[in-house]
CSV table of C-alpha atoms and ligand atoms in Angstrom, one decimal:
chain,number,residue,atom,x,y,z
A,107,MET,CA,-28.3,60.7,50.7
A,108,SER,CA,-27.1,57.3,51.8
A,109,ALA,CA,-22.9,56.3,50.9
A,110,SER,CA,-24.6,56.0,46.5
A,111,ARG,CA,-24.9,60.1,46.2
A,112,PRO,CA,-22.9,60.4,42.7
A,113,SER,CA,-20.2,62.8,44.6
A,114,ARG,CA,-18.7,59.7,47.0
A,115,PHE,CA,-17.3,57.8,44.1
A,116,VAL,CA,-14.1,56.3,43.8
A,117,GLY,CA,-11.3,56.3,41.4
A,118,ALA,CA,-10.1,58.7,38.8
A,119,ALA,CA,-12.1,61.8,37.8
A,120,ALA,CA,-12.6,60.7,34.1
A,121,THR,CA,-14.0,57.8,34.8
A,122,ARG,CA,-16.9,60.0,35.4
A,123,GLY,CA,-16.3,62.2,32.7
A,124,ILE,CA,-15.5,65.2,35.2
A,125,ARG,CA,-13.5,68.1,33.2
A,126,VAL,CA,-12.8,71.0,34.5
A,127,SER,CA,-11.5,74.9,33.0
A,128,PHE,CA,-9.0,77.6,34.8
A,129,GLU,CA,-10.2,81.1,34.2
A,130,PHE,CA,-6.7,83.4,34.5
A,131,PHE,CA,-6.4,87.1,33.7
A,132,PRO,CA,-3.8,88.8,31.8
A,133,PRO,CA,-1.7,90.0,34.7
A,134,LYS,CA,-0.4,94.0,35.3
A,135,THR,CA,3.2,94.1,36.4
A,136,ALA,CA,5.7,91.5,37.0
A,137,GLU,CA,4.9,90.0,40.4
A,138,MET,CA,1.4,89.6,39.8
A,139,GLU,CA,2.9,87.7,36.5
A,140,GLN,CA,4.6,85.7,38.9
A,141,SER,CA,1.7,84.4,40.5
A,142,LEU,CA,0.2,83.7,37.6
A,143,TRP,CA,2.5,82.1,36.0
A,144,GLU,CA,2.6,80.0,39.8
A,145,ALA,CA,-0.8,79.6,39.3
A,146,ILE,CA,-0.7,77.8,36.0
A,147,GLY,CA,1.9,75.7,37.3
A,148,ARG,CA,0.3,74.2,39.6
A,149,LEU,CA,-3.0,73.2,38.1
A,150,ALA,CA,-1.7,72.7,34.6
A,151,PRO,CA,-0.7,68.9,35.5
A,152,LEU,CA,-4.6,68.6,36.6
A,153,GLN,CA,-5.4,68.1,32.9
A,154,PRO,CA,-7.8,71.0,32.7
A,155,ASN,CA,-10.1,71.0,29.3
A,156,PHE,CA,-8.7,74.4,28.3
A,157,VAL,CA,-7.6,77.4,30.3
A,158,SER,CA,-9.4,80.7,29.6
A,159,VAL,CA,-7.6,84.2,29.9
A,160,THR,CA,-9.7,87.4,30.3
A,161,TYR,CA,-10.2,90.6,28.1
A,162,GLY,CA,-10.0,93.7,30.2
A,163,ALA,CA,-12.7,96.5,29.8
A,164,GLY,CA,-13.0,98.5,26.4
A,165,GLY,CA,-10.4,95.6,25.3
A,166,SER,CA,-8.0,97.7,27.8
A,167,THR,CA,-5.4,94.5,28.1
A,168,ARG,CA,-5.8,93.7,24.5
A,169,GLU,CA,-1.7,93.3,23.9
A,170,ARG,CA,-1.3,91.6,28.3
A,171,THR,CA,-4.4,88.6,27.3
A,172,HIS,CA,-2.1,88.6,23.7
A,173,ALA,CA,1.0,88.0,25.0
A,174,THR,CA,-0.4,85.6,28.1
A,175,VAL,CA,-2.4,83.4,25.8
A,176,LYS,CA,0.9,83.0,23.3
A,177,ARG,CA,2.9,82.2,26.2
A,178,ILE,CA,0.4,79.4,27.6
A,179,LEU,CA,0.7,78.1,24.1
A,180,ALA,CA,4.7,78.4,23.9
A,181,GLU,CA,5.4,76.6,27.4
A,182,THR,CA,2.6,74.8,28.0
A,183,MET,CA,0.4,71.6,27.4
A,184,LEU,CA,-2.9,73.8,27.5
A,185,THR,CA,-5.3,74.9,25.4
A,186,PRO,CA,-5.9,78.8,25.8
A,187,ALA,CA,-9.3,80.1,25.4
A,188,ALA,CA,-9.2,84.0,24.4
A,189,HIS,CA,-11.6,86.3,26.2
A,190,LEU,CA,-13.0,89.0,23.5
A,191,THR,CA,-15.1,91.5,23.8
A,192,CYS,CA,-16.4,93.8,21.5
A,193,VAL,CA,-17.2,97.2,23.4
A,194,ALA,CA,-15.8,100.6,21.5
A,195,ALA,CA,-14.5,98.6,18.9
A,196,THR,CA,-14.8,98.6,15.0
A,197,CYS,CA,-15.6,95.4,13.4
A,198,ALA,CA,-12.2,95.8,11.9
A,199,GLU,CA,-10.3,96.0,14.9
A,200,VAL,CA,-12.1,93.1,16.4
A,201,ASP,CA,-11.5,91.0,13.2
A,202,SER,CA,-7.9,92.1,13.2
A,203,VAL,CA,-7.3,90.4,17.0
A,204,ILE,CA,-9.5,87.2,15.9
A,205,ALA,CA,-6.8,87.3,13.0
A,206,GLY,CA,-4.1,87.0,15.3
A,207,TYR,CA,-5.0,84.4,17.3
A,208,ALA,CA,-6.2,82.4,14.7
A,209,GLN,CA,-2.8,83.3,13.2
A,210,ALA,CA,-1.1,82.3,16.8
A,211,GLY,CA,-2.7,79.2,16.4
A,212,VAL,CA,-5.4,80.0,19.5
A,213,ARG,CA,-8.3,77.8,18.6
A,214,HIS,CA,-11.3,78.9,21.5
A,215,ILE,CA,-12.2,82.0,21.6
A,216,VAL,CA,-14.8,83.0,24.8
A,217,ALA,CA,-17.1,86.1,22.8
A,218,LEU,CA,-18.6,89.1,24.6
A,219,ARG,CA,-19.7,91.9,24.2
A,220,GLY,CA,-18.7,93.7,27.1
A,221,ASP,CA,-19.5,96.6,29.3
A,222,PRO,CA,-19.7,99.7,28.6
A,223,LEU,CA,-16.8,101.7,29.1
A,224,GLY,CA,-18.2,103.8,31.8
A,225,GLY,CA,-19.0,100.6,33.9
A,226,VAL,CA,-22.1,98.9,34.9
A,227,GLY,CA,-24.9,100.3,35.0
A,228,GLU,CA,-24.4,102.4,31.8
A,229,ARG,CA,-26.6,101.9,29.2
A,230,PHE,CA,-24.5,99.9,26.3
A,231,SER,CA,-24.5,101.5,23.0
A,232,PRO,CA,-22.8,99.3,19.4
A,233,HIS,CA,-19.7,101.2,18.0
A,234,PRO,CA,-21.0,102.6,15.2
A,235,GLY,CA,-19.0,100.4,13.1
A,236,GLY,CA,-18.8,98.0,15.5
A,237,TYR,CA,-20.7,94.1,16.5
A,238,ARG,CA,-23.6,95.0,18.2
A,239,ASN,CA,-23.9,92.3,20.3
A,240,ALA,CA,-22.6,88.9,21.9
A,241,ALA,CA,-24.6,87.1,19.1
A,242,ASP,CA,-23.3,89.1,16.2
A,243,LEU,CA,-19.8,89.1,17.6
A,244,VAL,CA,-20.0,85.1,17.8
A,245,ALA,CA,-21.7,85.4,13.7
A,246,GLY,CA,-18.3,87.3,13.1
A,247,ILE,CA,-16.0,84.7,14.6
A,248,LYS,CA,-17.4,81.9,13.0
A,249,ARG,CA,-17.0,84.2,9.8
A,250,LYS,CA,-13.4,84.3,10.0
A,251,ALA,CA,-11.7,81.1,11.5
A,252,GLU,CA,-12.4,78.2,12.5
A,253,ILE,CA,-12.9,78.5,16.0
A,254,GLU,CA,-14.3,77.5,19.4
A,255,VAL,CA,-17.0,79.8,20.8
A,256,SER,CA,-18.4,80.0,23.9
A,257,VAL,CA,-20.6,82.5,25.2
A,258,SER,CA,-22.0,83.5,28.7
A,259,ALA,CA,-25.4,82.9,30.4
A,260,TYR,CA,-26.2,84.4,33.2
A,261,PRO,CA,-28.6,82.1,35.8
A,262,GLU,CA,-29.3,85.4,38.0
A,263,LYS,CA,-30.2,87.1,34.7
A,264,HIS,CA,-27.4,89.7,33.3
A,265,PRO,CA,-28.0,93.4,35.3
A,266,ASP,CA,-29.1,95.3,31.4
A,267,SER,CA,-31.9,92.4,31.1
A,268,PRO,CA,-35.1,92.8,31.7
A,269,SER,CA,-36.5,89.5,32.1
A,270,ILE,CA,-34.4,85.8,32.6
A,271,ALA,CA,-36.9,84.9,29.3
A,272,ALA,CA,-34.9,87.8,27.8
A,273,ASP,CA,-31.8,86.8,28.5
A,274,ILE,CA,-32.3,83.2,27.3
A,275,GLU,CA,-33.5,84.4,24.1
A,276,MET,CA,-30.1,85.8,24.1
A,277,LEU,CA,-28.3,82.9,24.4
A,278,LYS,CA,-30.5,81.5,21.6
A,279,ALA,CA,-30.0,83.8,19.4
A,280,LYS,CA,-25.8,82.8,20.2
A,281,VAL,CA,-25.8,79.6,19.9
A,282,ASP,CA,-27.8,79.7,16.7
A,283,ALA,CA,-24.7,82.1,15.3
A,284,GLY,CA,-22.4,79.3,16.4
A,285,ALA,CA,-21.3,79.2,19.6
A,286,THR,CA,-21.0,75.9,21.1
A,287,ARG,CA,-20.5,76.9,25.0
A,288,ALA,CA,-21.8,79.0,28.3
A,289,ILE,CA,-20.4,79.5,30.9
A,290,THR,CA,-22.3,80.9,33.5
A,291,GLN,CA,-21.6,83.9,36.1
A,292,PHE,CA,-20.9,82.3,39.0
A,293,PHE,CA,-23.5,82.2,41.9
A,294,PHE,CA,-24.1,80.3,45.4
A,295,GLU,CA,-27.3,78.7,45.0
A,296,ASN,CA,-27.2,75.9,43.3
A,297,ASN,CA,-30.9,75.9,42.5
A,298,LEU,CA,-30.6,79.0,40.0
A,299,TYR,CA,-28.2,76.9,37.9
A,300,PHE,CA,-30.7,74.4,37.8
A,301,ARG,CA,-34.4,76.5,37.6
A,302,TYR,CA,-32.0,78.2,34.6
A,303,LEU,CA,-30.5,74.8,33.1
A,304,GLU,CA,-34.4,73.8,32.8
A,305,ARG,CA,-35.6,77.0,31.2
A,306,ALA,CA,-32.8,77.1,28.8
A,307,ARG,CA,-33.5,73.1,27.7
A,308,SER,CA,-37.1,73.7,27.1
A,309,SER,CA,-36.3,77.0,25.2
A,310,GLY,CA,-34.4,74.6,22.5
A,311,ILE,CA,-31.1,75.2,23.9
A,312,ASP,CA,-29.0,72.3,23.7
A,313,ILE,CA,-25.4,73.2,24.4
A,314,PRO,CA,-22.9,72.6,27.5
A,315,ILE,CA,-24.1,75.5,30.1
A,316,VAL,CA,-20.6,74.8,32.2
A,317,PRO,CA,-21.1,76.2,36.0
A,318,GLY,CA,-19.1,79.4,37.2
A,319,ILE,CA,-17.1,78.6,39.9
A,320,LEU,CA,-16.2,81.3,42.4
A,321,PRO,CA,-14.3,80.2,45.4
A,322,VAL,CA,-14.5,82.8,48.1
A,323,GLN,CA,-10.5,83.8,48.7
A,324,ASN,CA,-11.7,87.7,49.4
A,325,PHE,CA,-15.6,87.7,50.6
A,326,LYS,CA,-15.2,91.8,50.7
A,327,GLN,CA,-14.1,91.8,46.8
A,328,THR,CA,-17.1,88.8,46.4
A,329,LYS,CA,-19.4,90.7,47.5
A,330,ASN,CA,-18.3,93.8,45.0
A,331,PHE,CA,-18.0,91.5,42.1
A,332,ALA,CA,-21.3,90.2,43.0
A,333,ALA,CA,-23.1,93.5,43.0
A,334,ARG,CA,-21.6,94.0,39.7
A,335,THR,CA,-22.6,91.2,38.2
A,336,GLY,CA,-26.2,90.6,40.0
A,337,ALA,CA,-25.2,87.7,41.4
A,338,THR,CA,-26.6,86.9,44.7
A,339,VAL,CA,-24.9,86.4,47.9
A,340,PRO,CA,-26.8,85.0,50.0
A,341,ASP,CA,-27.2,85.6,53.8
A,342,TRP,CA,-26.2,82.9,55.0
A,343,LEU,CA,-22.5,83.3,52.6
A,344,ALA,CA,-21.9,86.4,55.2
A,345,GLU,CA,-22.7,84.3,57.7
A,346,ARG,CA,-20.1,81.8,57.3
A,347,PHE,CA,-17.2,84.9,56.7
A,348,ASP,CA,-18.7,86.6,59.9
A,349,GLY,CA,-15.8,87.9,62.2
A,350,LEU,CA,-13.4,86.5,60.5
A,351,ASP,CA,-11.8,89.6,58.9
A,352,ASP,CA,-8.8,89.1,61.3
A,353,ASP,CA,-8.7,84.9,60.2
A,354,PRO,CA,-7.1,84.3,56.5
A,355,ALA,CA,-6.3,80.6,58.1
A,356,THR,CA,-10.2,80.1,59.1
A,357,ARG,CA,-11.5,82.0,56.2
A,358,LYS,CA,-9.9,79.9,53.4
A,359,LEU,CA,-10.7,76.7,55.1
A,360,ILE,CA,-14.1,78.1,55.3
A,361,ALA,CA,-13.7,78.9,51.4
A,362,ALA,CA,-12.8,75.3,50.4
A,363,ALA,CA,-15.8,74.2,52.4
A,364,VAL,CA,-18.4,76.4,51.0
A,365,ALA,CA,-16.8,75.4,47.7
A,366,ALA,CA,-16.7,71.7,48.4
A,367,GLU,CA,-20.3,72.0,49.2
A,368,GLN,CA,-21.6,73.3,46.5
A,369,VAL,CA,-19.8,71.5,43.6
A,370,LEU,CA,-20.6,67.6,45.2
A,371,ASP,CA,-23.8,69.3,44.8
A,372,LEU,CA,-23.5,69.9,41.4
A,373,VAL,CA,-22.2,66.3,41.1
A,374,ASP,CA,-24.8,64.7,42.9
A,375,HIS,CA,-27.5,66.2,40.5
A,376,GLY,CA,-25.5,65.3,37.7
A,377,VAL,CA,-23.1,67.8,36.6
A,378,THR,CA,-19.6,66.9,34.8
A,379,ASP,CA,-18.0,70.3,33.4
A,380,PHE,CA,-16.9,73.1,36.2
A,381,HIS,CA,-15.4,76.8,35.3
A,382,PHE,CA,-13.1,77.6,38.1
A,383,TYR,CA,-12.9,81.7,38.8
A,384,THR,CA,-9.3,81.2,39.4
A,385,MET,CA,-8.2,85.3,39.9
A,386,ASN,CA,-5.1,83.2,39.2
A,387,ARG,CA,-4.5,81.9,42.2
A,388,ALA,CA,-4.2,78.0,42.8
A,389,ASP,CA,-4.3,77.3,46.2
A,390,LEU,CA,-8.6,76.5,46.4
A,391,VAL,CA,-9.4,75.4,43.2
A,392,TYR,CA,-6.3,73.3,43.2
A,393,ALA,CA,-7.9,71.7,46.3
A,394,ILE,CA,-11.6,71.1,45.4
A,395,CYS,CA,-10.4,69.7,41.6
A,396,HIS,CA,-8.4,67.2,44.2
A,397,LEU,CA,-11.9,66.8,45.8
A,398,LEU,CA,-13.7,65.8,42.4
A,399,GLY,CA,-10.7,63.2,41.8
A,400,LEU,CA,-8.0,65.6,39.4
A,401,ARG,CA,-5.2,64.5,40.2
A,402,PRO,CA,-1.7,65.7,38.6
A,403,ALA,CA,-0.7,63.8,35.4
A,404,GLU,CA,3.3,63.8,35.4
A,405,GLU,CA,3.9,64.5,31.7
A,406,HIS,CA,2.0,67.5,31.7
A,407,SER,CA,3.7,68.7,34.6
A,408,HIS,CA,6.0,69.9,31.8
A,409,SER,CA,6.3,72.3,28.8
A,410,PRO,CA,6.6,71.0,25.0
A,411,ALA,CA,10.0,72.7,24.9
A,412,GLU,CA,11.0,70.9,28.3
A,413,LYS,CA,9.6,67.4,26.8
A,414,GLU,CA,11.6,68.0,23.4
A,415,ARG,CA,14.9,68.2,25.9
A,416,ALA,CA,14.2,65.2,28.3
B,626,FAD,C1,-18.3,83.9,31.8
B,626,FAD,C2,-18.1,85.2,31.3
B,626,FAD,C3,-16.9,86.1,31.0
B,626,FAD,C4,-16.5,86.6,31.4
B,626,FAD,N1,-15.0,87.7,30.3
B,626,FAD,C5,-15.1,89.0,30.3
B,626,FAD,C6,-13.5,89.5,29.9
B,626,FAD,O1,-12.6,88.6,29.8
B,626,FAD,N2,-14.0,90.7,29.8
B,626,FAD,C7,-15.1,91.3,29.8
B,626,FAD,O2,-14.9,92.8,29.9
B,626,FAD,N3,-16.5,91.1,30.4
B,626,FAD,C8,-16.4,89.8,30.7
B,626,FAD,N4,-18.0,89.3,31.2
B,626,FAD,C9,-18.8,90.3,31.5
B,626,FAD,C10,-19.4,90.8,30.3
B,626,FAD,O3,-19.0,91.6,29.4
B,626,FAD,C11,-20.1,91.4,30.8
B,626,FAD,O4,-22.0,90.8,31.9
B,626,FAD,C12,-21.0,92.3,29.4
B,626,FAD,O5,-21.5,93.1,30.5
B,626,FAD,C13,-22.0,92.0,28.9
B,626,FAD,O6,-22.0,90.3,27.9
B,626,FAD,P1,-22.1,89.3,27.5
B,626,FAD,O7,-21.5,89.0,26.2
B,626,FAD,O8,-22.1,88.3,28.7
B,626,FAD,O9,-23.6,89.6,27.0
B,626,FAD,P2,-24.5,89.3,26.1
B,626,FAD,O10,-24.8,87.9,26.4
B,626,FAD,O11,-24.4,90.0,24.9
B,626,FAD,O12,-25.8,89.9,27.0
B,626,FAD,C14,-26.5,89.6,27.9
B,626,FAD,C15,-27.8,90.3,28.6
B,626,FAD,O13,-28.4,91.2,28.5
B,626,FAD,C16,-29.2,91.7,27.9
B,626,FAD,N5,-28.7,92.7,27.5
B,626,FAD,C17,-27.8,92.9,26.8
B,626,FAD,N6,-27.8,94.2,26.2
B,626,FAD,C18,-28.9,94.7,26.5
B,626,FAD,C19,-29.4,95.7,25.7
B,626,FAD,N7,-29.2,96.7,25.5
B,626,FAD,N8,-30.4,96.2,26.6
B,626,FAD,C20,-31.2,95.1,27.3
B,626,FAD,N9,-30.5,93.9,27.9
B,626,FAD,C21,-29.7,93.8,26.9
B,626,FAD,C22,-29.6,90.2,27.2
B,626,FAD,O14,-31.1,90.1,27.7
B,626,FAD,C23,-28.9,89.6,27.2
B,626,FAD,O15,-29.0,88.4,27.8
B,626,FAD,C24,-17.8,87.6,31.6
B,626,FAD,C25,-18.6,87.3,31.7
B,626,FAD,C26,-18.9,86.1,32.0
B,626,FAD,C27,-20.1,84.9,32.7
């Protein structure tokens, strides 16, 4: 490819329509809370389209997710999206979480079925009085409140799923129920994403399917995640981190190079929206966003309260 590569653009990301979103998880300890807020403080000036906060398995972080989302609303200019699962809960319990979010001013939910309480690999069975699956949950949210709903998508198929075709059928059901954006599980081979996109489009799914990008902060941890989520870790990726167990500085440079290669190739193929799994850390994500042409906006460095005082 020559200098005409679309990723070699000059000028602001906005002129190319580049948009990013960031995913965080709710902190467990005061120390984790501090690093989360350092990451949010660093990434907020990049003006993400939204930031999402995960919901622990079986609703285990219900209060912490809610508290984090509320703090984002109160102290930043960011638009939060709250993840919500329907595993091991009655419809009434899930509905009260939805109502709580709507009341707090949350206008975006990432709706998921969730993993069975026994973990991935255990057969999922819906709670007898609960939502049956993610599509049912999307419909439930749309019935209750004017809330934008995003859902998951799996370029390499979900581990429970018999085939990609079955996955695409499930995605279609979620779109028919009112979802307007899908965010993918992370992947390292862009061809998997392009193939999935093509199949989704030819099945009549026309909502944005935003690639989920996981910068490899820690290779061993990434391998463990991948094993649980059905994502492939290619040999070439393992090779790139080979021999660096005791060399964190070089690992970080390699991680940035790997993620840069992936997102710039996606841009070259026309992708404009990216969802970053931040693991509550800013540095790699910030660098990749910089490569994508995003620059900090001064006014977004301050919370609404700080702006009022200024
Ligand atoms: C962007 C993103 C964010 C996530 N955030 C969270 C989070 O905050 N909290 C959390 O706990 N988890 C989260 N997850 C993980 C998710 O909850 C699990 O992957 C869960 O197992 C499936 O939920 P889902 O809504 O993705 O599944 P669905 O879209 O309902 O299903 C995925 C696929 O699995 C197949 N499938 C589902 N159920 C069955 C079945 N019973 N039998 C056969 N096949 C079946 C279907 O083919 C379907 O296409 C996230 C995943 C992604 C991609």
